[in-house]
Amino acid sequence: MVPGEADRCWETTTVLLPCQKLGLGWLSDRKKRALQKKDVDIRRRIELIQDFEMPTVCTTIKVSKDGQYILATGTYKPRVRCYDTYQLSLKFERCLDSEVVTFETLSDDYSKIVFLHNDRYIEFHSQSGFYYKTRIPKFGRDFSYHYPSCDLYFVGASSEVYRLNLEQGRYLNPLQTDAAENNVCDINSVHGLFATGTIEGRVECWDPRTRGRVGVLDCALSSVTADSEINSLPTISALKFNGALTMAVGTSTGQVLLYDLRSDKPLLVKDHQYGLPIKSVHFQDSLDLILSADSRIIKMWNKNSGKIFTSLEPEHDLNDVCLYPNSGMLLTANEAPKMGIYYVPVLGPAPRWCSFLDNLTEELEENPESTVYDDYKFVTKKDLENLGLTHLIGSPFLRAYMHGFFMDIRLYHKVKLMVNPFAYEEYRKDKIRQKIEETRAQRVQLKKLPKVNKELALKLIEEEEEKQKSTWKKKVKSLPNILTDDRFKVMFENPDFQVDEESEEFRLLNPLVSKISEKRKKKLRLLEQQELHGKEEEEEPEGKPSDAESSESSDDEKDWVAEVRKQRRLLQQEEKVKRQEQLREDQQTVLKPQFYEIKAGEEFRSFKDSATKQKLMNKTLEDRLKLEAKNGTLSVSDTTVGSKQLTFTLKKSEQQKKQQEAEKLHRQERKAVRRSAGHLRSRPRQRRPFH
């Protein structure tokens, strides 16, 4: 859910059906009626349209052009239901022979309906009922109606687009596309352009007047962006025109492409990030929004910038989404018996037949709903383990919901009392402990210093007290205290951060640390004594009076140079003593001979070679290249394209040299054998054993 105004509207304006708030869908109708008698809040709720559901699943849902009727198809058995919005109830229901792929109302009301079935049949219904049935050669997937010519365009598992003229009552010559199959189609209501989406990821546009193709868009290539992850070829799954020049295309990989018909490149590519096929696309002109839906989520986003306006994720998978004309109401066909109704006031006003929703949403904003469940307790699996009720999982006493279970609140209290009978005593002790701590807080508090860096903490506390006592503290911007800052708390907890006052750096950077540390150490000892004896009054440490301390602080600048020189002399003396001790230890140590093992196949020359190799490795790459070029093991030359070419000559080891000499000797012997064989050709050949 996107934060902001849209977020508030979704929370307070969704129409709630009975028992939707509690999520207790398993309750029977009798228990629901009993709840309505007891709970005033449930009695105030409304059922917007009576019996607005299907026996099993709803596949498609549409609104008639006059806005009075809502038609929906579903299973099982295959049927169509028509709801009259003026009566807020079901008008009629008709059972069909096979499941409906999609349907369209040709008139302003329900008097002329065309159904496309999954068994290739096209069924026409009039106001009285069934009228006519015919078949198309291939299985259909979508169709559109061209009003000027009274032609129905059917696309499906074929490369042809079948045309059925309703005025003549016969099929016309089909349109031959370049695709193997076509998934969806749509006709522009302004200029009558016919567009079909193919399984190859292209959109072909045809002119119905000339029956010729006027353009092709390759949407599969345009849908691939740097951020998208695509495992298969995108196919066209949704298509919708808006006005004369705008077209939205949905792909099977979850992208929505927005096109201007004058360009073959998309203006915007919006990814749903779920990888699911886009089911439907709708335009909302008042706010320049596009509503795109897949089986999991409905996203509303700005068509100019692509910024998300809000989103809706229903409980069940979506099959179809219908936007009620000129309003903020959404109708959804779900993989569940109940069809969804959602009202968003930001998108538009409520329809005329349910104008009371505007008043209800205002009341809901003034009095937000409570999310406390009075009769049921939500428990997680860990809570059940603590209560010893894991054996009830799967029984009627526990109802699975989200990441836990619902159980009766009375059963929960009984089990809680049995498991922990002394819960009240513990609660009473906790309350008493809290009261005692509140009274202790009114007493004089001693300074509690951390275990690590106590002197640094005391220094920070003194600086904070001086700032508070100063008269100009209001003029200076207050800075956060390190002791109370969570970013620096490890410095006073971990011993690794302990300041080493004996180090050289600390002593040189803090030349006056000796005097200041002595005063602070005295104060530390006093505080430790107060903590040990439990004193509540702070005593002033014995020593010099305050005026003497102020005079000493004024002389700090004069003593700074002398203190630094003194520290340097001490450091030099300590360094001299360390060197003498190291020299004495070196004189006492007796050197023992060291033995080195030579690898097999290598010859020992001297330690000078290893020293030269070490020196060579310490040199830079440029120096090593120059040295190798001087020795002849490396040659650098320019190529014709302006780059550099390096040629290396590897050094040969002694073993390789011996092997090459043996090979050379062998070749010489073979040549001598061939020459002697040439002189003996005239003689009879004698076979000798070969050694």
XYZ file of C-alpha atoms in Angstrom:
691
model
C 0.000 0.000 0.000
C 1.393 3.372 -0.988
C 1.448 5.891 1.884
C -0.452 9.120 1.502
C -3.967 10.107 0.624
C -4.653 6.974 -1.387
C -3.607 4.815 1.572
C -6.138 6.546 3.804
C -8.857 6.137 1.208
C -8.275 2.412 0.804
C -8.405 1.846 4.545
C -11.659 3.671 5.148
C -13.632 3.199 1.951
C -13.577 -0.481 1.060
C -17.111 -1.861 1.230
C -17.246 -4.535 3.941
C -19.548 -7.532 3.740
C -20.852 -9.326 6.877
C -18.116 -11.046 8.896
C -15.418 -9.614 6.632
C -13.938 -7.600 9.465
C -13.317 -10.612 11.676
C -12.217 -12.827 8.816
C -14.508 -15.567 10.182
C -15.602 -16.996 6.862
C -16.150 -20.455 8.372
C -19.182 -19.303 10.387
C -22.539 -20.631 9.263
C -25.453 -18.368 8.316
C -27.179 -19.138 11.581
C -24.174 -18.014 13.635
C -23.829 -14.919 11.472
C -27.432 -13.971 12.223
C -26.792 -14.558 15.918
C -23.791 -12.249 15.733
C -25.905 -9.612 14.014
C -28.375 -9.702 16.916
C -25.649 -9.298 19.525
C -23.228 -6.908 17.831
C -24.464 -3.425 16.950
C -21.519 -2.843 14.650
C -22.394 -5.871 12.520
C -26.033 -4.777 12.336
C -24.968 -1.445 10.884
C -23.218 -3.092 7.961
C -24.812 -3.545 4.571
C -24.762 -6.115 1.814
C -24.398 -3.893 -1.236
C -25.862 -6.346 -3.797
C -27.779 -9.364 -2.614
C -26.333 -12.787 -3.578
C -23.452 -11.198 -5.464
C -21.594 -14.496 -5.904
C -21.152 -17.619 -8.035
C -21.470 -21.286 -7.013
C -17.740 -21.932 -7.392
C -15.686 -19.493 -9.482
C -16.378 -16.270 -11.371
C -14.494 -15.939 -14.684
C -15.593 -12.614 -16.260
C -17.552 -9.561 -15.125
C -18.806 -6.544 -17.098
C -21.169 -3.568 -16.721
C -23.773 -2.646 -19.324
C -23.344 0.625 -21.200
C -26.206 2.312 -19.352
C -24.658 1.299 -15.994
C -27.833 -0.340 -14.698
C -26.879 -4.005 -15.061
C -23.848 -6.015 -13.933
C -23.321 -9.275 -15.822
C -20.983 -12.032 -14.653
C -20.199 -15.536 -15.873
C -18.851 -18.441 -13.833
C -19.070 -22.103 -12.923
C -20.139 -24.706 -11.845
C -22.426 -25.312 -13.743
C -21.626 -22.760 -16.469
C -23.998 -19.838 -16.129
C -24.501 -16.116 -16.514
C -26.029 -13.899 -13.846
C -27.434 -10.437 -14.343
C -27.788 -8.053 -11.377
C -30.041 -4.994 -11.444
C -28.273 -2.159 -9.637
C -31.498 -0.202 -9.192
C -32.979 -3.118 -7.245
C -29.621 -4.203 -5.704
C -30.481 -7.836 -6.378
C -30.302 -10.618 -8.946
C -32.497 -10.045 -12.024
C -32.042 -13.367 -13.840
C -29.773 -16.369 -14.169
C -29.246 -18.515 -17.271
C -27.360 -21.783 -17.423
C -25.188 -22.492 -20.465
C -23.925 -25.604 -22.230
C -20.206 -24.854 -21.816
C -17.887 -22.437 -20.049
C -17.646 -18.867 -21.286
C -14.290 -17.478 -22.446
C -15.577 -13.901 -22.748
C -18.765 -12.033 -23.615
C -19.909 -8.605 -24.816
C -23.140 -6.582 -24.610
C -24.066 -5.169 -28.017
C -26.910 -2.997 -26.719
C -27.068 -0.466 -23.910
C -28.742 -2.984 -21.602
C -28.796 -6.801 -21.440
C -31.135 -7.270 -24.444
C -28.312 -8.256 -26.871
C -25.401 -10.359 -25.548
C -22.792 -12.405 -27.412
C -20.980 -15.263 -25.628
C -17.767 -16.928 -26.823
C -17.557 -20.498 -25.449
C -14.523 -22.711 -25.021
C -15.931 -25.301 -27.471
C -15.821 -22.922 -30.507
C -19.500 -21.994 -30.206
C -20.764 -18.408 -30.433
C -24.059 -17.918 -28.622
C -26.440 -14.965 -29.025
C -28.921 -14.048 -26.319
C -31.822 -11.613 -26.501
C -33.885 -10.118 -23.727
C -36.076 -13.199 -23.554
C -33.205 -15.724 -23.547
C -31.284 -17.881 -26.012
C -31.553 -16.676 -29.650
C -28.975 -18.317 -31.960
C -25.783 -20.420 -31.918
C -23.006 -20.891 -34.494
C -19.395 -22.127 -34.591
C -16.053 -20.768 -35.740
C -13.365 -22.975 -37.372
C -10.814 -22.661 -34.536
C -10.975 -22.236 -30.773
C -11.570 -18.593 -29.926
C -9.847 -16.519 -27.258
C -11.259 -13.006 -27.675
C -13.539 -10.951 -29.930
C -14.501 -7.331 -30.590
C -17.515 -5.656 -32.193
C -17.135 -3.026 -34.936
C -20.263 -0.852 -34.683
C -20.097 0.997 -38.078
C -20.046 -2.245 -40.102
C -21.804 -4.587 -37.604
C -18.848 -7.002 -37.808
C -17.658 -9.330 -35.065
C -13.882 -9.990 -35.156
C -12.836 -13.300 -33.551
C -9.199 -14.213 -32.732
C -7.925 -17.509 -31.367
C -5.744 -20.522 -32.082
C -5.292 -19.570 -35.712
C -3.436 -17.079 -37.865
C -6.768 -15.856 -39.293
C -9.120 -13.275 -37.822
C -12.675 -14.442 -38.489
C -15.317 -11.853 -39.388
C -19.026 -12.418 -38.787
C -21.375 -9.762 -40.200
C -24.532 -9.494 -38.094
C -26.425 -7.453 -40.684
C -26.001 -10.019 -43.470
C -25.914 -12.997 -41.138
C -22.882 -14.648 -42.739
C -19.107 -14.960 -42.416
C -16.863 -12.671 -44.478
C -13.354 -13.259 -45.749
C -10.962 -13.516 -42.766
C -7.940 -11.314 -42.166
C -4.670 -13.224 -42.637
C -2.039 -12.273 -40.030
C 1.635 -13.248 -39.863
C 1.223 -14.829 -36.424
C 0.703 -18.470 -35.583
C -1.981 -17.627 -32.992
C -3.717 -14.516 -31.662
C -4.607 -13.956 -28.016
C -6.484 -10.643 -27.658
C -7.976 -7.901 -29.811
C -9.554 -4.475 -29.492
C -11.132 -1.805 -31.727
C -10.509 1.920 -31.301
C -13.830 3.656 -30.733
C -12.623 6.934 -32.313
C -11.294 5.923 -35.755
C -12.121 2.190 -35.818
C -8.560 0.805 -35.947
C -8.504 -2.943 -35.232
C -5.524 -4.332 -33.257
C -4.688 -7.927 -32.364
C -2.010 -9.293 -30.017
C -0.063 -12.386 -31.057
C 1.797 -15.105 -29.204
C 5.043 -13.887 -30.819
C 4.819 -10.681 -28.781
C 3.688 -8.423 -31.654
C 0.639 -6.202 -32.153
C -0.785 -6.003 -35.667
C -3.032 -3.068 -36.580
C -5.602 -3.338 -39.408
C -7.902 -0.873 -41.148
C -11.421 -2.415 -41.337
C -12.328 -0.237 -44.346
C -9.556 -1.573 -46.617
C -8.981 -4.862 -44.749
C -5.238 -4.195 -44.936
C -2.529 -4.208 -42.299
C -1.286 -0.689 -41.516
C 1.392 -1.390 -38.900
C 3.184 -3.877 -36.641
C 4.599 -3.263 -33.157
C 7.263 -5.580 -31.683
C 6.282 -5.404 -28.002
C 8.348 -8.425 -26.934
C 11.615 -6.638 -27.704
C 10.467 -3.363 -26.156
C 9.325 -5.032 -22.921
C 12.846 -6.260 -22.107
C 14.579 -3.694 -19.896
C 17.739 -3.703 -17.807
C 15.820 -4.419 -14.579
C 13.447 -7.085 -15.915
C 14.165 -10.811 -15.679
C 12.493 -12.719 -18.531
C 12.754 -16.493 -18.877
C 10.497 -16.954 -21.924
C 9.252 -15.048 -24.963
C 6.655 -12.450 -23.887
C 3.246 -12.876 -25.514
C 0.444 -10.328 -25.639
C -2.178 -11.032 -22.944
C -4.087 -7.711 -22.718
C -4.849 -4.848 -25.105
C -6.748 -1.586 -24.595
C -7.211 1.666 -26.558
C -7.716 5.090 -24.973
C -8.652 7.972 -27.209
C -7.354 8.225 -30.751
C -3.601 7.815 -30.171
C -2.985 5.931 -26.893
C -2.784 2.151 -26.517
C -1.779 -0.017 -23.547
C -0.399 -3.520 -24.077
C -0.010 -6.173 -21.362
C 2.410 -9.093 -21.719
C 2.495 -12.594 -20.289
C 5.658 -11.766 -18.304
C 4.026 -8.996 -16.245
C 4.927 -5.812 -18.177
C 2.532 -3.078 -19.323
C 3.664 -0.990 -22.328
C 2.105 2.380 -23.101
C 2.257 3.392 -26.781
C 1.570 6.445 -28.882
C 0.303 5.110 -32.220
C 2.557 7.549 -34.048
C 5.689 5.838 -32.682
C 6.903 2.244 -32.667
C 8.665 2.685 -29.308
C 6.777 2.630 -25.977
C 6.375 5.804 -23.984
C 6.538 3.858 -20.712
C 7.180 0.287 -19.567
C 5.699 -0.681 -16.187
C 6.685 -3.986 -14.578
C 4.398 -5.676 -12.016
C 7.450 -7.527 -10.582
C 5.439 -10.756 -10.204
C 6.092 -12.392 -13.583
C 2.377 -13.182 -14.005
C 0.339 -12.465 -17.169
C -1.552 -9.183 -17.246
C -5.277 -9.955 -17.093
C -6.804 -6.562 -17.877
C -5.899 -2.903 -18.432
C -8.210 0.094 -17.842
C -7.781 3.861 -18.171
C -8.955 6.369 -15.569
C -8.994 9.736 -17.356
C -9.843 12.107 -14.499
C -6.559 11.414 -12.648
C -4.505 10.188 -15.662
C -4.224 6.726 -14.126
C -3.883 3.251 -15.597
C -5.317 0.250 -13.721
C -3.466 -2.942 -14.621
C -4.202 -6.288 -12.984
C -2.634 -9.717 -12.929
C -3.884 -12.721 -10.986
C -2.408 -11.415 -7.715
C -2.582 -7.620 -7.571
C -4.270 -4.540 -9.032
C -1.869 -1.628 -9.534
C -2.876 1.972 -10.193
C -0.134 4.167 -11.616
C 0.269 7.474 -13.389
C 0.420 7.096 -17.161
C 2.785 10.076 -17.562
C 5.428 9.260 -14.933
C 4.748 5.612 -14.063
C 4.609 6.457 -10.333
C 2.477 4.086 -8.260
C -0.721 5.709 -6.993
C -1.933 2.760 -4.929
C -2.375 -0.993 -5.179
C -4.866 -3.609 -4.062
C -4.029 -7.232 -3.307
C -7.204 -9.332 -2.800
C -7.317 -12.504 -0.764
C -8.039 -14.734 -3.801
C -6.578 -14.807 -7.308
C -8.117 -12.492 -9.883
C -9.703 -13.547 -13.175
C -11.103 -10.229 -14.384
C -11.408 -6.593 -13.257
C -14.101 -4.122 -14.302
C -14.047 -0.374 -13.576
C -17.560 1.026 -13.160
C -17.909 3.965 -15.614
C -17.452 7.495 -14.220
C -17.023 6.360 -10.603
C -14.495 5.040 -8.108
C -15.964 1.538 -7.884
C -14.089 -1.623 -8.885
C -15.687 -5.020 -9.550
C -13.505 -8.142 -9.505
C -14.046 -11.728 -10.637
C -12.099 -14.017 -8.290
C -11.129 -17.654 -7.928
C -13.723 -17.817 -5.183
C -17.532 -17.798 -4.959
C -17.834 -14.171 -3.809
C -17.203 -11.382 -6.305
C -15.350 -8.364 -4.958
C -16.645 -4.773 -4.764
C -14.194 -1.999 -3.869
C -14.935 1.700 -3.647
C -12.181 4.354 -3.812
C -13.533 7.922 -3.443
C -10.316 9.431 -4.830
C -10.975 7.827 -8.221
C -14.485 9.258 -8.465
C -17.879 9.527 -6.780
C -20.057 6.591 -5.896
C -22.500 5.370 -8.578
C -25.998 6.839 -8.535
C -27.578 3.609 -7.298
C -25.337 3.525 -4.193
C -24.748 7.210 -3.512
C -25.063 6.531 0.218
C -21.492 5.150 0.127
C -20.144 8.709 0.144
C -21.809 9.392 3.490
C -20.605 6.061 4.871
C -16.997 6.772 3.948
C -17.154 10.144 5.695
C -18.436 8.455 8.847
C -15.715 5.810 8.608
C -13.061 8.518 8.400
C -14.442 10.228 11.494
C -14.807 6.954 13.448
C -12.127 4.507 12.287
C -12.913 0.837 12.775
C -11.432 -1.059 15.662
C -9.300 -4.087 14.933
C -9.844 -5.705 18.344
C -11.571 -9.091 18.200
C -13.877 -9.468 21.195
C -14.958 -13.083 20.901
C -11.800 -14.644 19.487
C -8.150 -14.636 20.443
C -5.358 -14.765 17.864
C -2.494 -17.048 18.949
C 0.687 -18.125 17.188
C 2.206 -21.587 17.149
C 4.675 -20.567 19.852
C 1.777 -19.484 22.096
C 0.143 -22.868 21.567
C 3.360 -24.617 22.580
C 3.528 -22.557 25.771
C -0.097 -23.396 26.547
C 0.295 -27.071 25.603
C -2.427 -26.926 22.940
C -0.483 -28.054 19.876
C -2.616 -31.216 19.717
C -5.638 -29.037 18.873
C -4.180 -27.955 15.514
C -6.570 -29.174 12.843
C -9.516 -29.466 15.224
C -12.602 -27.187 15.218
C -11.231 -25.369 18.280
C -8.492 -23.717 16.188
C -9.012 -21.977 12.868
C -5.910 -21.266 10.796
C -5.556 -17.603 9.857
C -2.434 -15.910 8.423
C 0.584 -16.939 10.531
C -1.413 -18.252 13.496
C -4.829 -19.427 14.670
C -8.104 -18.065 16.031
C -9.486 -19.642 19.190
C -12.402 -18.856 21.475
C -11.463 -16.237 24.056
C -13.179 -18.185 26.867
C -11.158 -21.311 26.098
C -7.991 -19.228 26.028
C -8.652 -17.735 29.476
C -9.442 -21.151 30.992
C -6.260 -22.734 29.629
C -4.207 -19.721 30.660
C -5.473 -19.995 34.219
C -4.746 -23.729 34.349
C -1.236 -23.412 32.968
C -0.250 -20.459 35.143
C -2.455 -20.254 38.261
C -0.140 -17.697 39.892
C -0.399 -15.178 37.079
C -2.291 -12.710 39.291
C 0.382 -12.909 41.999
C 3.091 -12.215 39.431
C 1.100 -9.300 38.066
C 0.681 -7.921 41.595
C 4.420 -8.223 42.309
C 5.276 -6.443 39.066
C 2.978 -3.560 39.966
C 4.546 -3.270 43.433
C 8.026 -3.326 41.894
C 7.078 -0.534 39.505
C 5.767 1.609 42.369
C 8.994 1.113 44.352
C 11.090 2.095 41.337
C 9.012 5.234 40.885
C 9.671 6.271 44.488
C 13.379 5.519 44.136
C 13.569 7.782 41.125
C 12.680 10.740 43.368
C 15.739 10.205 45.571
C 19.184 11.669 45.027
C 20.832 9.678 42.276
C 24.508 8.800 42.421
C 26.650 8.982 39.330
C 26.869 5.500 37.827
C 29.958 5.253 35.665
C 30.520 2.538 33.061
C 33.058 -0.246 33.536
C 35.182 0.827 30.570
C 36.736 4.309 30.144
C 35.534 5.628 33.497
C 37.740 8.719 33.336
C 36.490 9.628 29.892
C 32.890 9.205 31.058
C 33.551 11.402 34.107
C 35.118 14.045 31.868
C 32.046 14.056 29.624
C 29.730 14.315 32.646
C 31.690 17.302 34.007
C 31.590 19.047 30.632
C 27.836 18.492 30.455
C 27.366 19.943 33.947
C 29.451 22.988 33.054
C 27.316 23.588 29.968
C 24.152 23.376 32.041
C 25.489 25.782 34.657
C 26.725 28.326 32.117
C 24.543 31.338 31.475
C 25.015 31.243 27.708
C 23.694 27.696 27.244
C 20.513 28.965 25.572
C 22.469 30.749 22.857
C 24.541 27.683 21.961
C 22.985 24.858 19.994
C 22.787 21.761 22.189
C 24.772 18.800 20.864
C 23.978 15.143 21.621
C 25.813 13.602 24.551
C 28.146 10.701 23.720
C 27.118 8.817 26.865
C 23.464 8.721 25.821
C 24.134 8.126 22.111
C 23.644 4.495 21.040
C 26.326 4.823 18.369
C 29.072 5.204 21.001
C 27.775 2.883 23.722
C 30.212 0.125 22.691
C 33.100 2.445 23.632
C 31.994 2.219 27.279
C 31.135 -1.517 27.226
C 33.824 -3.307 25.216
C 37.257 -3.511 26.951
C 38.937 -3.357 23.529
C 38.096 0.350 23.411
C 39.885 1.110 26.703
C 42.129 4.186 26.373
C 45.798 3.306 26.970
C 47.212 6.237 28.905
C 50.740 4.766 28.874
C 51.054 4.847 25.071
C 53.363 7.354 23.402
C 50.653 8.976 21.317
C 48.403 9.588 24.324
C 51.159 11.110 26.410
C 52.330 13.462 23.647
C 48.838 14.594 22.649
C 47.817 15.169 26.276
C 50.763 16.880 27.970
C 48.690 18.062 30.931
C 46.950 14.726 31.413
C 48.889 13.977 34.573
C 47.448 16.846 36.592
C 43.957 16.509 35.217
C 43.954 12.733 35.628
C 45.081 13.024 39.260
C 42.099 15.244 40.055
C 39.752 12.941 38.200
C 41.153 9.832 39.881
C 40.517 11.407 43.269
C 36.948 12.055 42.262
C 36.616 8.482 40.961
C 37.820 7.061 44.264
C 35.290 9.225 46.082
C 32.453 8.044 43.849
C 33.446 4.389 44.340
C 33.424 4.878 48.094
C 29.948 6.427 47.873
C 28.687 3.501 45.837
C 30.124 0.981 48.262
C 28.748 2.644 51.406
C 25.408 3.604 49.793
C 25.761 7.271 50.628
C 23.132 9.659 49.301
C 25.073 12.884 49.851
C 28.024 13.798 47.700
C 31.027 14.990 49.694
C 33.509 17.463 48.336
C 36.881 15.753 47.809
C 39.641 16.825 50.090
C 42.421 18.859 48.553
C 42.976 22.345 47.451
C 40.169 24.881 47.543
C 38.325 25.978 44.427
C 40.218 29.242 44.084
C 43.540 27.345 44.072
C 42.206 25.095 41.314
C 41.214 28.115 39.254
C 44.684 29.606 39.681
C 46.227 26.336 38.575
C 44.005 26.212 35.499
C 45.196 29.708 34.576
C 48.841 28.537 34.698
C 48.202 25.537 32.414
C 49.264 27.401 29.315
C 52.626 28.339 30.858
C 53.365 24.801 31.944
C 52.379 23.257 28.603
C 55.818 23.536 26.922
C 57.662 22.316 30.006
C 55.309 19.361 30.347
C 55.767 18.357 26.694
C 59.573 18.499 27.051
C 59.389 16.435 30.204
C 57.248 13.789 28.486
C 59.645 13.654 25.515
C 62.639 13.142 27.833
C 60.826 10.362 29.647
C 59.937 8.673 26.354
C 63.541 8.909 25.140
C 64.830 7.391 28.363
C 62.321 4.550 28.134
C 63.304 3.911 24.520
C 67.001 3.868 25.486
C 66.358 1.350 28.258
C 64.408 -0.877 25.821
C 67.286 -0.818 23.304
C 69.823 -1.746 25.972
C 67.689 -4.647 27.138
C 67.275 -5.840 23.545
C 71.032 -5.640 22.957
C 71.714 -7.568 26.139
C 69.295 -10.306 25.060
C 70.930 -10.499 21.614
C 74.381 -10.952 23.151
C 73.138 -13.761 25.360
C 71.483 -15.679 22.542
C 73.555 -18.369 20.781
C 73.060 -18.717 17.027
C 72.462 -22.235 15.766
C 73.116 -23.426 12.210
C 70.064 -23.633 9.979
C 69.548 -26.310 7.366
C 67.582 -25.897 4.118
C 66.052 -28.639 2.025
C 66.485 -28.429 -1.765
C 63.640 -29.645 -3.952
C 64.172 -32.625 -6.218
C 65.375 -31.761 -9.717
C 66.952 -28.439 -8.730
C 70.599 -27.548 -8.255
C 71.921 -25.368 -5.494
C 74.098 -22.537 -6.650
C 74.335 -19.936 -3.905
C 72.251 -17.749 -1.689
C 73.068 -14.877 -3.991
C 70.487 -16.070 -6.550
C 67.681 -15.966 -4.011
C 68.829 -12.532 -2.911
C 68.818 -11.234 -6.481
C 65.372 -12.730 -7.057
C 64.122 -11.006 -3.933
C 65.570 -7.687 -5.077
C 64.000 -8.172 -8.492
C 60.590 -8.839 -6.938
C 60.862 -5.618 -4.922
C 61.306 -3.576 -8.081
C 58.442 -2.096 -10.043
C 57.002 -3.695 -13.171
C 58.606 -1.038 -15.362
C 62.096 -1.722 -13.944
C 61.650 -5.487 -14.317
C 60.554 -5.107 -17.945
C 63.556 -2.912 -18.732
C 65.924 -5.442 -17.126
C 64.393 -8.363 -19.032
C 64.547 -6.412 -22.306
C 68.252 -5.753 -21.670
C 68.879 -9.475 -21.012
C 67.030 -10.449 -24.198
C 64.225 -12.406 -22.552
C 61.635 -9.769 -23.473
C 61.026 -7.804 -26.662
C 58.521 -4.959 -27.062
C 57.293 -3.915 -30.535
C 54.533 -1.762 -31.984
C 51.756 -3.338 -34.061
C 50.008 -1.878 -37.078
C 46.935 -0.878 -35.075
C 48.943 1.190 -32.602
C 49.092 -1.238 -29.690
C 52.074 -2.882 -28.008
C 53.190 -6.468 -28.498
C 55.255 -8.316 -25.870
C 57.293 -11.437 -26.614
C 58.713 -13.462 -23.709
C 61.531 -15.998 -23.837
C 61.399 -18.369 -20.896
C 64.621 -19.485 -19.236
C 65.410 -23.145 -19.589
C 66.321 -25.257 -16.608
C 69.242 -27.687 -16.500
C 66.918 -30.669 -16.872
C 65.348 -29.164 -19.996
C 68.799 -28.506 -21.456
C 69.859 -32.134 -20.879
C 66.637 -33.348 -22.493
C 67.184 -31.133 -25.556
C 70.801 -32.395 -25.918
C 69.548 -36.014 -25.750
C 66.944 -35.321 -28.427
C 69.556 -33.654 -30.649
C 71.905 -36.638 -30.271
C 69.042 -39.023 -31.109
C 68.244 -37.108 -34.301
C 71.900 -37.235 -35.387
C 72.008 -41.011 -34.859
C 68.868 -41.506 -36.962
C 70.341 -39.431 -39.797
C 73.480 -41.583 -39.724
C 71.346 -44.742 -39.865
C 69.472 -43.432 -42.913
C 72.707 -42.607 -44.742
C 74.142 -46.072 -44.096
C 70.846 -47.640 -45.283
C 71.170 -45.730 -48.578
C 74.570 -47.295 -49.333
C 73.220 -50.776 -48.691
C 70.218 -50.593 -51.031
C 72.017 -52.545 -53.762
C 72.661 -55.393 -51.382
C 69.939 -57.888 -50.438
C 68.034 -56.714 -47.475
C 68.599 -58.584 -44.257
C 66.139 -58.476 -41.491
C 67.592 -57.617 -38.139
C 65.950 -57.596 -34.790
C 65.209 -54.029 -33.760
C 66.592 -52.886 -30.434
